[in-house]
Every structure is written in C-alpha cells, then in structure tokens.
Backbone as CSV, one residue per row, in Angstrom:
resi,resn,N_x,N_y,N_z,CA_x,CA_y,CA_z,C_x,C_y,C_z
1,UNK,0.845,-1.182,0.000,0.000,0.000,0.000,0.892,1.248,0.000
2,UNK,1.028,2.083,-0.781,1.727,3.025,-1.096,0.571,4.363,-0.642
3,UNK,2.073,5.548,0.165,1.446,6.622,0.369,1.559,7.343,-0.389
4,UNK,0.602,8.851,-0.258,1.290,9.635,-1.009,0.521,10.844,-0.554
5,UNK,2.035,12.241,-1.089,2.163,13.124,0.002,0.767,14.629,-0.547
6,UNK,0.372,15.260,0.415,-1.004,15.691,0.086,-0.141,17.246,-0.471
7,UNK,-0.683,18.748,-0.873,-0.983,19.350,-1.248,-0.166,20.569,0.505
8,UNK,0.702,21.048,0.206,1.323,21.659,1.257,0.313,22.143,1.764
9,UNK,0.115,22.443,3.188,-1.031,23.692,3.480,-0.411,24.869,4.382
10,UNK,-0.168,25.912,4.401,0.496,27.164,4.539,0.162,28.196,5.461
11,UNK,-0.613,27.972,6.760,-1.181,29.163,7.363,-0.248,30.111,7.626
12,UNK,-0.835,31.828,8.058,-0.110,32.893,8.092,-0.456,33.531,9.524
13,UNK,-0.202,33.228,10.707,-0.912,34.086,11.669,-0.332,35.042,11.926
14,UNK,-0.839,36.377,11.474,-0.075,37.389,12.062,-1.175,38.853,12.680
15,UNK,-0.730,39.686,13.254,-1.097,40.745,13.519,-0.888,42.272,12.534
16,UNK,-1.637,43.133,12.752,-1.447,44.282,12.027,-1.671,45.827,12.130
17,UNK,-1.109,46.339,13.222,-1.791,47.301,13.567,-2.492,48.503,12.619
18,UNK,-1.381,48.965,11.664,-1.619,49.907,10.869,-1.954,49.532,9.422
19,UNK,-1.862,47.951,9.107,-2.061,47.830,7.634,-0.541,47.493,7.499
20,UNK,0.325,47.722,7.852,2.398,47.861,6.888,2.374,46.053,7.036
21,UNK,2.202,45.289,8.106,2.474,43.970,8.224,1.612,43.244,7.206
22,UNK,-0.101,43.541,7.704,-0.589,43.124,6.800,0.167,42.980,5.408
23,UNK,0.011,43.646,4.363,0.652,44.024,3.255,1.666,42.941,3.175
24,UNK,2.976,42.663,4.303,3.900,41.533,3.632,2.776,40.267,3.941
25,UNK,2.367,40.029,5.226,1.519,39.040,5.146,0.797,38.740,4.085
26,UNK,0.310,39.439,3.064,-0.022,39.347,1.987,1.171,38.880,0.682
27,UNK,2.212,39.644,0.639,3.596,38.699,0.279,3.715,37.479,0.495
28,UNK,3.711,37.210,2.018,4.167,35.616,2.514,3.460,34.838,1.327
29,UNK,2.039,35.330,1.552,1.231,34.709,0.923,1.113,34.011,-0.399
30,UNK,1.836,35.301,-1.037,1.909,35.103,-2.835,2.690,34.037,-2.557
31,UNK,4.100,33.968,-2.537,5.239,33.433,-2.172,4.856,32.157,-2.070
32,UNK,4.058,31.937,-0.815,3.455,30.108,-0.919,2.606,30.039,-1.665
33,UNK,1.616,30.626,-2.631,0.977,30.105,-3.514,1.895,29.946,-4.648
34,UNK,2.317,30.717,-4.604,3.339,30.352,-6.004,4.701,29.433,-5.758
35,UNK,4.742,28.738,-4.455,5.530,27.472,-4.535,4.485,25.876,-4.197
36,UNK,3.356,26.466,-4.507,2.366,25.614,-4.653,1.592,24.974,-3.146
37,UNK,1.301,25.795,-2.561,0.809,25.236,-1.163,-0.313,26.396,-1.040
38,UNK,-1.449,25.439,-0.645,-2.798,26.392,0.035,-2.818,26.816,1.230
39,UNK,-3.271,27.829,0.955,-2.554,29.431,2.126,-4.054,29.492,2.830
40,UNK,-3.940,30.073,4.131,-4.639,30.539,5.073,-4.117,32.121,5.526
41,UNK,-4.787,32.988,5.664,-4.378,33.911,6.167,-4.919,34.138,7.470
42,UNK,-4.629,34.152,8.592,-5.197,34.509,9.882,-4.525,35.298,10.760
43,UNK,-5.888,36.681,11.207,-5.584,37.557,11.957,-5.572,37.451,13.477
44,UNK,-4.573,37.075,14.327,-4.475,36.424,15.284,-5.020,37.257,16.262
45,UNK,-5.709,38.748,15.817,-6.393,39.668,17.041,-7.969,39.258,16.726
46,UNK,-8.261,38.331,15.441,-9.914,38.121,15.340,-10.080,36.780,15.432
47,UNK,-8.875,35.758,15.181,-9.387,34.497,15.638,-10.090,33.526,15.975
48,UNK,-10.821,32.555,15.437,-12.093,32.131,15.743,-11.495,30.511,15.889
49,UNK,-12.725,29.851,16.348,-12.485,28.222,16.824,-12.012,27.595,15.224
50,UNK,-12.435,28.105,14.475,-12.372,27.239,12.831,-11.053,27.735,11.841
51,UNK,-10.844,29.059,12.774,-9.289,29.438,12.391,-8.404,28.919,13.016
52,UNK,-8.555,28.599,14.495,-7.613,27.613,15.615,-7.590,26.152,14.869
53,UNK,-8.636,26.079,14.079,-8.750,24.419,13.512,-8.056,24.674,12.321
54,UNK,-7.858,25.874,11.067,-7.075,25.826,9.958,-5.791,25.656,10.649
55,UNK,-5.493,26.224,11.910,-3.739,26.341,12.107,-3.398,24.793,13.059
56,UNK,-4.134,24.185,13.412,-4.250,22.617,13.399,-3.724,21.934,12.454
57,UNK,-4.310,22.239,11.445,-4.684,21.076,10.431,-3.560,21.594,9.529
58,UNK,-2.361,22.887,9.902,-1.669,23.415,8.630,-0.176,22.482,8.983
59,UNK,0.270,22.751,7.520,1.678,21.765,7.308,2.963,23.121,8.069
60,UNK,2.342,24.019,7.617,3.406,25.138,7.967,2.942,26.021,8.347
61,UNK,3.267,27.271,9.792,2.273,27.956,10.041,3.729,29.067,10.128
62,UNK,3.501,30.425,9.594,4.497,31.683,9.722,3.885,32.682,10.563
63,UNK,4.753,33.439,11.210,4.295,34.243,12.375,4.447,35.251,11.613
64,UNK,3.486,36.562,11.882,3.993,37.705,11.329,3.416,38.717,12.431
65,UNK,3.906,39.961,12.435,4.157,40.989,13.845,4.812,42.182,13.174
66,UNK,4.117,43.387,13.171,5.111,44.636,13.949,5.734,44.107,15.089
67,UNK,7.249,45.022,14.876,7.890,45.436,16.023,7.645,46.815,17.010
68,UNK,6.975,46.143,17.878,6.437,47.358,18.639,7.173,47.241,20.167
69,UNK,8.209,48.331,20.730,9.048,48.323,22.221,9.565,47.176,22.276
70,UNK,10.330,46.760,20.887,11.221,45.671,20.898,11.349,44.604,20.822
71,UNK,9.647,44.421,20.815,9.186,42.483,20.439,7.659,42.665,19.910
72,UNK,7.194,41.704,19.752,5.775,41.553,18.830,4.863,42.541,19.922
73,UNK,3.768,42.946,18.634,2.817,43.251,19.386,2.075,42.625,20.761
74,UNK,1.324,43.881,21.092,0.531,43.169,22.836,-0.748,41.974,22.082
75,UNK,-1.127,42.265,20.700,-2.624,41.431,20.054,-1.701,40.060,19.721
76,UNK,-0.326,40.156,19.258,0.651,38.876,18.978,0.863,38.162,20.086
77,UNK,0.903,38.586,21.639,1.246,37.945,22.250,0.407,36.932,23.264
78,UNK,-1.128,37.940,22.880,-2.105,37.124,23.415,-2.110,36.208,22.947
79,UNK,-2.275,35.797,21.069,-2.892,34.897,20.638,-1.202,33.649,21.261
80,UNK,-0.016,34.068,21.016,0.503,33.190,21.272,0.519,32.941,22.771
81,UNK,0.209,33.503,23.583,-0.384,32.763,25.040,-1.237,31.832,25.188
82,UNK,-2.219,32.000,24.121,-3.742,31.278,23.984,-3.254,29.903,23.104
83,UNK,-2.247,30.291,22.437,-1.811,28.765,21.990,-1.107,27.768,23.157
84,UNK,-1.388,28.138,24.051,-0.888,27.138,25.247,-1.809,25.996,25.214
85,UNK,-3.081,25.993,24.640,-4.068,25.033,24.824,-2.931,23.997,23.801
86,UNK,-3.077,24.686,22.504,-2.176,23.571,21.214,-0.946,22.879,22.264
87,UNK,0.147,23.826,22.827,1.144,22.784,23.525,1.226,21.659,24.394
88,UNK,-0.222,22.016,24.921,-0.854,20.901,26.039,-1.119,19.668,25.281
89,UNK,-1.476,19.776,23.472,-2.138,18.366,23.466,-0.845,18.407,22.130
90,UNK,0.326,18.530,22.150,1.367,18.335,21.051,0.689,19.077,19.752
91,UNK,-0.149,20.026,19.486,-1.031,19.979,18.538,-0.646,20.533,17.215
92,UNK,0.665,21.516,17.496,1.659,21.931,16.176,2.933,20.995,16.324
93,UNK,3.286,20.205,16.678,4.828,19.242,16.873,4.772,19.058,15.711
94,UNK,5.815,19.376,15.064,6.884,18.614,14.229,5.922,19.690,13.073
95,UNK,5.057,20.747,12.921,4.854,21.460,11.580,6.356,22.093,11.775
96,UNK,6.349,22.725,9.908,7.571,23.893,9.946,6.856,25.600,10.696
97,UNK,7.782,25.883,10.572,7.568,27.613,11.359,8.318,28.653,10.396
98,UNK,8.072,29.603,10.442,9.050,30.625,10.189,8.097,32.220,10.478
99,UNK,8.727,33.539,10.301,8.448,34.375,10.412,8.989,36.019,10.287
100,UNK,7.937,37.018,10.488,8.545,37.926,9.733,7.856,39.145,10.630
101,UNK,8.528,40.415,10.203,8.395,41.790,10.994,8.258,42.601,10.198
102,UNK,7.995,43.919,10.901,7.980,44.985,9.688,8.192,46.120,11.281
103,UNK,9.051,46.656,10.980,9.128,48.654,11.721,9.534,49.559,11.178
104,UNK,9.213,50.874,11.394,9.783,52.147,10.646,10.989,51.883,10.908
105,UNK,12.354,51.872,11.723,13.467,51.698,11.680,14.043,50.773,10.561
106,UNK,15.533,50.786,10.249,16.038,49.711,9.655,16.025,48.401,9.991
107,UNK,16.182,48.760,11.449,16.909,47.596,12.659,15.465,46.965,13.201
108,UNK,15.415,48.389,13.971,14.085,48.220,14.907,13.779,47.536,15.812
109,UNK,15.044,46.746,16.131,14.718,45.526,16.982,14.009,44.346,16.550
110,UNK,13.820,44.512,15.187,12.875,43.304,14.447,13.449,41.891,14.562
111,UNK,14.829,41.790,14.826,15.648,40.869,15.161,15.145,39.956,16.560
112,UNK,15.037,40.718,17.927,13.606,40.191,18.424,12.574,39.845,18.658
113,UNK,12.242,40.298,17.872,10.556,39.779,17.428,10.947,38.588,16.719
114,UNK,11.626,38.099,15.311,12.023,37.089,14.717,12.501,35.779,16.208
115,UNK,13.132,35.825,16.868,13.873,35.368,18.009,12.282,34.756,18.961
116,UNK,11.866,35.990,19.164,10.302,35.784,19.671,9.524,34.484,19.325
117,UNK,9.485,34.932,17.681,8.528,33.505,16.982,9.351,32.168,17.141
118,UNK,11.030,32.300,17.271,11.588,31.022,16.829,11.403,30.477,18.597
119,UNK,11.346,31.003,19.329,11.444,30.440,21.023,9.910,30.038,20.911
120,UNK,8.778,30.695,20.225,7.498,30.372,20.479,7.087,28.682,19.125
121,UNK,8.083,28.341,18.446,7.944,27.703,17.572,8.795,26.440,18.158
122,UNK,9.493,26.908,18.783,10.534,26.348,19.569,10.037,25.146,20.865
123,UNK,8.981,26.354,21.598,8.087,25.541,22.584,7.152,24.420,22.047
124,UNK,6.586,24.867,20.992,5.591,24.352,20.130,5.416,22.817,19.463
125,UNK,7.604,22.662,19.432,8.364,21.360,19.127,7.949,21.685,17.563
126,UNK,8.192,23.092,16.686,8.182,22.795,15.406,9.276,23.102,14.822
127,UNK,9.491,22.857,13.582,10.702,23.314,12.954,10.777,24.661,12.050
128,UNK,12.118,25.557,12.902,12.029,26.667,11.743,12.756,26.682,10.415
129,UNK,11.964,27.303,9.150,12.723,27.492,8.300,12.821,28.973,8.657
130,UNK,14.780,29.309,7.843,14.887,30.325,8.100,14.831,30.886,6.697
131,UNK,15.718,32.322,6.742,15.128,33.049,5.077,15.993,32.248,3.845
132,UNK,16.966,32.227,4.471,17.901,31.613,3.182,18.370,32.308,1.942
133,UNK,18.786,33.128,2.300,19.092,34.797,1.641,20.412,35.041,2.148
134,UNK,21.431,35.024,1.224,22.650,36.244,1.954,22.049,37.409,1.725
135,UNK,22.611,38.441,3.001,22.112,40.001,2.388,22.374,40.682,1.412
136,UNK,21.664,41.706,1.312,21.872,42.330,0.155,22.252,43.573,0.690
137,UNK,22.242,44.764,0.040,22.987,46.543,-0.204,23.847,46.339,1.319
138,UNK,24.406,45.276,0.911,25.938,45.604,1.997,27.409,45.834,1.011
139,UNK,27.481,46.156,0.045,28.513,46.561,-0.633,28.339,47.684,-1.522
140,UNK,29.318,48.698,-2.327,29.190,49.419,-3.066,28.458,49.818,-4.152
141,UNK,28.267,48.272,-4.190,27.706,47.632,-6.055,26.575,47.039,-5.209
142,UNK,25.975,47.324,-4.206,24.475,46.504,-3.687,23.830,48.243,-4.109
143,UNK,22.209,47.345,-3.462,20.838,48.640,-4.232,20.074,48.036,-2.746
144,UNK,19.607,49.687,-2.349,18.298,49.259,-1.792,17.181,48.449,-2.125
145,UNK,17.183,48.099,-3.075,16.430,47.069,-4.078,17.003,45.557,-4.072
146,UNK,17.908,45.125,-3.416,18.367,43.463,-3.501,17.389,43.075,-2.147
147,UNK,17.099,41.609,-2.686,16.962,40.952,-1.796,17.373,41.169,-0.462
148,UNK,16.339,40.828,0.753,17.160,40.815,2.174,18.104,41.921,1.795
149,UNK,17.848,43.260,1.858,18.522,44.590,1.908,18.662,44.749,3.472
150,UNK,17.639,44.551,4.029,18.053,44.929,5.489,18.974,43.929,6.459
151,UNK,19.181,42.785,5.623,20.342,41.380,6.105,20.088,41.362,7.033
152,UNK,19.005,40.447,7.338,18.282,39.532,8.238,18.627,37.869,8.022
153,UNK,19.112,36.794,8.570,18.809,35.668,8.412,17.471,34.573,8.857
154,UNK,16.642,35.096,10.046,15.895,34.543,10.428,14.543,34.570,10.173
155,UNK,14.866,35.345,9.186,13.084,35.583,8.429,13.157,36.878,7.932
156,UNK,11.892,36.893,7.466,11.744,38.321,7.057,11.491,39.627,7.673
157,UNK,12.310,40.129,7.321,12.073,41.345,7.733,11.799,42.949,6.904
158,UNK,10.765,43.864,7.428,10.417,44.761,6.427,10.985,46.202,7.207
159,UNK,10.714,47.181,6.282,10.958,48.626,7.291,10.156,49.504,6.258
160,UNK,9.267,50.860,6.890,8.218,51.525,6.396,8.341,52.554,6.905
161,UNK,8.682,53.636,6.100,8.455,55.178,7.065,7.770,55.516,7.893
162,UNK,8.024,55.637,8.899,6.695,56.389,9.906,5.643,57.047,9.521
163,UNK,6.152,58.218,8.843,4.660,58.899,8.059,4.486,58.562,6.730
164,UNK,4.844,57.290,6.319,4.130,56.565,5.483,3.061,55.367,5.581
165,UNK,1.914,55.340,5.130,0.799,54.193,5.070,1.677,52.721,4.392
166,UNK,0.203,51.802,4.718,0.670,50.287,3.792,1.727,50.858,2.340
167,UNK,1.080,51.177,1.331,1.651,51.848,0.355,3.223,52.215,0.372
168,UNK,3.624,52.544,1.333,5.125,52.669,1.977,5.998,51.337,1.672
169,UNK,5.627,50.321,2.175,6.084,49.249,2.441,7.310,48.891,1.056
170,UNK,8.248,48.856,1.830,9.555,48.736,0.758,9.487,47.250,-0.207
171,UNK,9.468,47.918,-1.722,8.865,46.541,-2.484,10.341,45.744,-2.412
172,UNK,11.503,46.222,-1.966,12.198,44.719,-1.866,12.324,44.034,-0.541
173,UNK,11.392,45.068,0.149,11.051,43.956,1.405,9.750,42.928,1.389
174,UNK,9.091,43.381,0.285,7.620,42.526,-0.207,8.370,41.334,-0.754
175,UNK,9.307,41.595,-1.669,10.344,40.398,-2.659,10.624,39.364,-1.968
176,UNK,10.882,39.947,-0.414,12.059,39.505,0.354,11.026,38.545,1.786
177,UNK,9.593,38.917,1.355,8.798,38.254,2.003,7.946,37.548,0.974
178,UNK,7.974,37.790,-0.299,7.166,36.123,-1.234,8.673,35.393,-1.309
179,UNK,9.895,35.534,-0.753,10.726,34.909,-1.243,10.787,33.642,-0.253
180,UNK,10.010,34.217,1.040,10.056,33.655,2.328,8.663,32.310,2.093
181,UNK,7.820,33.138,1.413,6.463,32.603,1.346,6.741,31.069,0.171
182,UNK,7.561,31.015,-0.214,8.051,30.230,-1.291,8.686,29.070,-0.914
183,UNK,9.576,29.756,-0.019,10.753,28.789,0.794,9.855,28.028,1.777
184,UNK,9.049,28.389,1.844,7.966,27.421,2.886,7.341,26.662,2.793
185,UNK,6.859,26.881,1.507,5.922,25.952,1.006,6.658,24.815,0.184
186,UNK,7.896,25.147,-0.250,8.744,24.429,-0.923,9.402,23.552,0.298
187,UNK,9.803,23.640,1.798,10.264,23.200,2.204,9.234,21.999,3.123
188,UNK,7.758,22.842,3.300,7.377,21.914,3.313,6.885,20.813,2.423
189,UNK,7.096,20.867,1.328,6.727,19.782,0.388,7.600,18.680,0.059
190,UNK,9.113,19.088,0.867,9.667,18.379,0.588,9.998,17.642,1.968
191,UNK,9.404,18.016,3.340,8.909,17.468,4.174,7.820,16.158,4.081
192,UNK,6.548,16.557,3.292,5.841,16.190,3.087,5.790,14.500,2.405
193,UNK,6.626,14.734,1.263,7.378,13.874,0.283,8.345,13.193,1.102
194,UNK,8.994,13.449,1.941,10.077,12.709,3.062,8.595,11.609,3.595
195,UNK,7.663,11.941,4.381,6.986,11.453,4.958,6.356,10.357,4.653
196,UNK,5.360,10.730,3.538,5.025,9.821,2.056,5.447,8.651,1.967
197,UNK,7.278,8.909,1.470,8.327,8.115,1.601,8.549,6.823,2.688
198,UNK,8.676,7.154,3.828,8.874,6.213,4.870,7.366,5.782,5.201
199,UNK,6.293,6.615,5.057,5.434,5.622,5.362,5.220,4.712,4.156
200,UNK,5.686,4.475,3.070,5.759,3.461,1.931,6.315,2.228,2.309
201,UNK,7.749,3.352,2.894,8.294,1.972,2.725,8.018,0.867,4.092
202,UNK,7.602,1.947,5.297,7.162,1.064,6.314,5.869,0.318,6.285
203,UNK,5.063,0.452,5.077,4.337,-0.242,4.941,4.370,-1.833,4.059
C-alpha cells in the first residue's frame, strides 16, 4: 500500500496594527501560492475556533508581527499565550515555522521579534525554516532594491516610514517576504514527500 504526500497547506498568523504587516503578510502569501501550497491567512487579534482548527490542520504555520518596544505586538502575544491550549495536546509538533516583521526603523529591533517567533515555535516542538538569503545593499555595487537589503537571516524582515501608510512598504522587502512565502511551502513539500516516503516503505 503506497502513500502519497497531500498538497502543502500554509497558514499565516499574524497581527497588524496599521495595515504595513498586513501588506507583507499578503507577500508571505503570494510566495506560498506560487511554490504551490494552500494558504490561510489569519488575523491572530480576530481568531475564531475554525481558524484555531485551519492552524491545526496546517503543514506550515508563519508568524507575522510589527515590532512594537522591541518584540511583537501586545494582540501577537495574546494569541501566542492562547496557543498554550495547542502545547498541552502536542497539537503543532513537528509542523515547519518561520516568520517575519515589519518597523519604521532599519533595525528596529525586528531581530527580536524574529527570536520571539523562533522560542514560540521552539516551545511548540516545530521546525524553523529560516530566510535563506545572503544580504543584500551591503557593498558598493548593492541597491536598496536586492533581496534581504536589510540582512536579516531569520526571516523576514520589512521597514516603512513612519509617516508613510501600507503603500510605503519597501517593495524589496515585499520580494524579500514572497521569497520567504516560497521557501515554505517548498520546504514543506519536501517534508511532506520525506513522509510519504517512509510511510511506503514502512508499509
């Protein structure tokens, strides 16, 4: 009896205060549809029992957050408190993880917030993928326009003027988050296909 491996599935839980996160969350998004995995988008400040059941039932779930006083939002941290029920019954073990930020700064501390999701993915017993990007406009001959411009390794990361709206949102940090959205869905498929695999042959 031969297995065989299903159709990646991709949830996105993130927060958004102003619209700027949203927007890459919407990136992530492209990114895994276009490495072939069905996407969920969920707003972890509206959350419902049947959205707690899409991020159940997902192969890969990505965190996304403003950096707000140095780590995820206060609406990010509820919902990941409230996922204490999932750790009680193993209920994300062994999905992939990954995740992403956005602040008006370059820096912003977004580097914590990333750190944030991997300790909360960490508890969770899932695996992170990270961006898989060398940086980019770190040399003479780089452009605010390369890939991972702000040279991040642990995910994505965005930066948005203060007195700029969604619209702001730096398009090679959008690049630099379907690039993320890609790598996920691709990595879980080849998770997926690992799995497939041994249950074949253990059958």
């Amino acid at each position: 009896m031969s297995a065989t491996a299903h159709t990646p599935v991709v949830s996105i839980a993130y927060h958004s205060g102003y619209g700027h996160t949203a927007v890459v969350a919407e990136a992530v998004r492209d990114g895994a549809v276009d490495g072939g995995a069905i996407v969920h988008l969920i707003k972890v400040d509206e959350i419902d029992d049947t959205q707690w059941a899409l991020l159940d039932a997902s192969d890969a779930i990505v965190f996304g957050s403003p950096t707000y006083m140095g780590t995820a939002s206060g609406a990010f941290h509820v919902f990941a408190e409230a996922s204490s029920k999932r750790w009680f019954q193993d209920a994300w073990q062994d999905k992939l993880a990954a995740g992403f930020s956005n602040s008006a700064s370059k820096s912003g501390d977004k580097l914590h917030t990333l750190q944030f999701f991997q300790t909360l993915a960490a508890q969770h017993g899932m695996n992170w993928v990270n961006l898989g990007l060398k940086p980019g406009w770190n040399s003479s001959t780089g452009s605010e326009n390369d890939l991972n411009r702000l040279g991040f390794f642990s995910g994505a990361a965005a930066q948005t003027n203060s007195d700029e709206g969604p619209e702001g949102v730096h398009k090679a940090d959008l690049a630099t988050a379907r690039h993320l959205g890609r790598r996920v869905a691709e990595q879980a498929a080849v998770v997926l296909a690992g799995r497939a695999a041994l249950a074949a042959v253990a059958a």
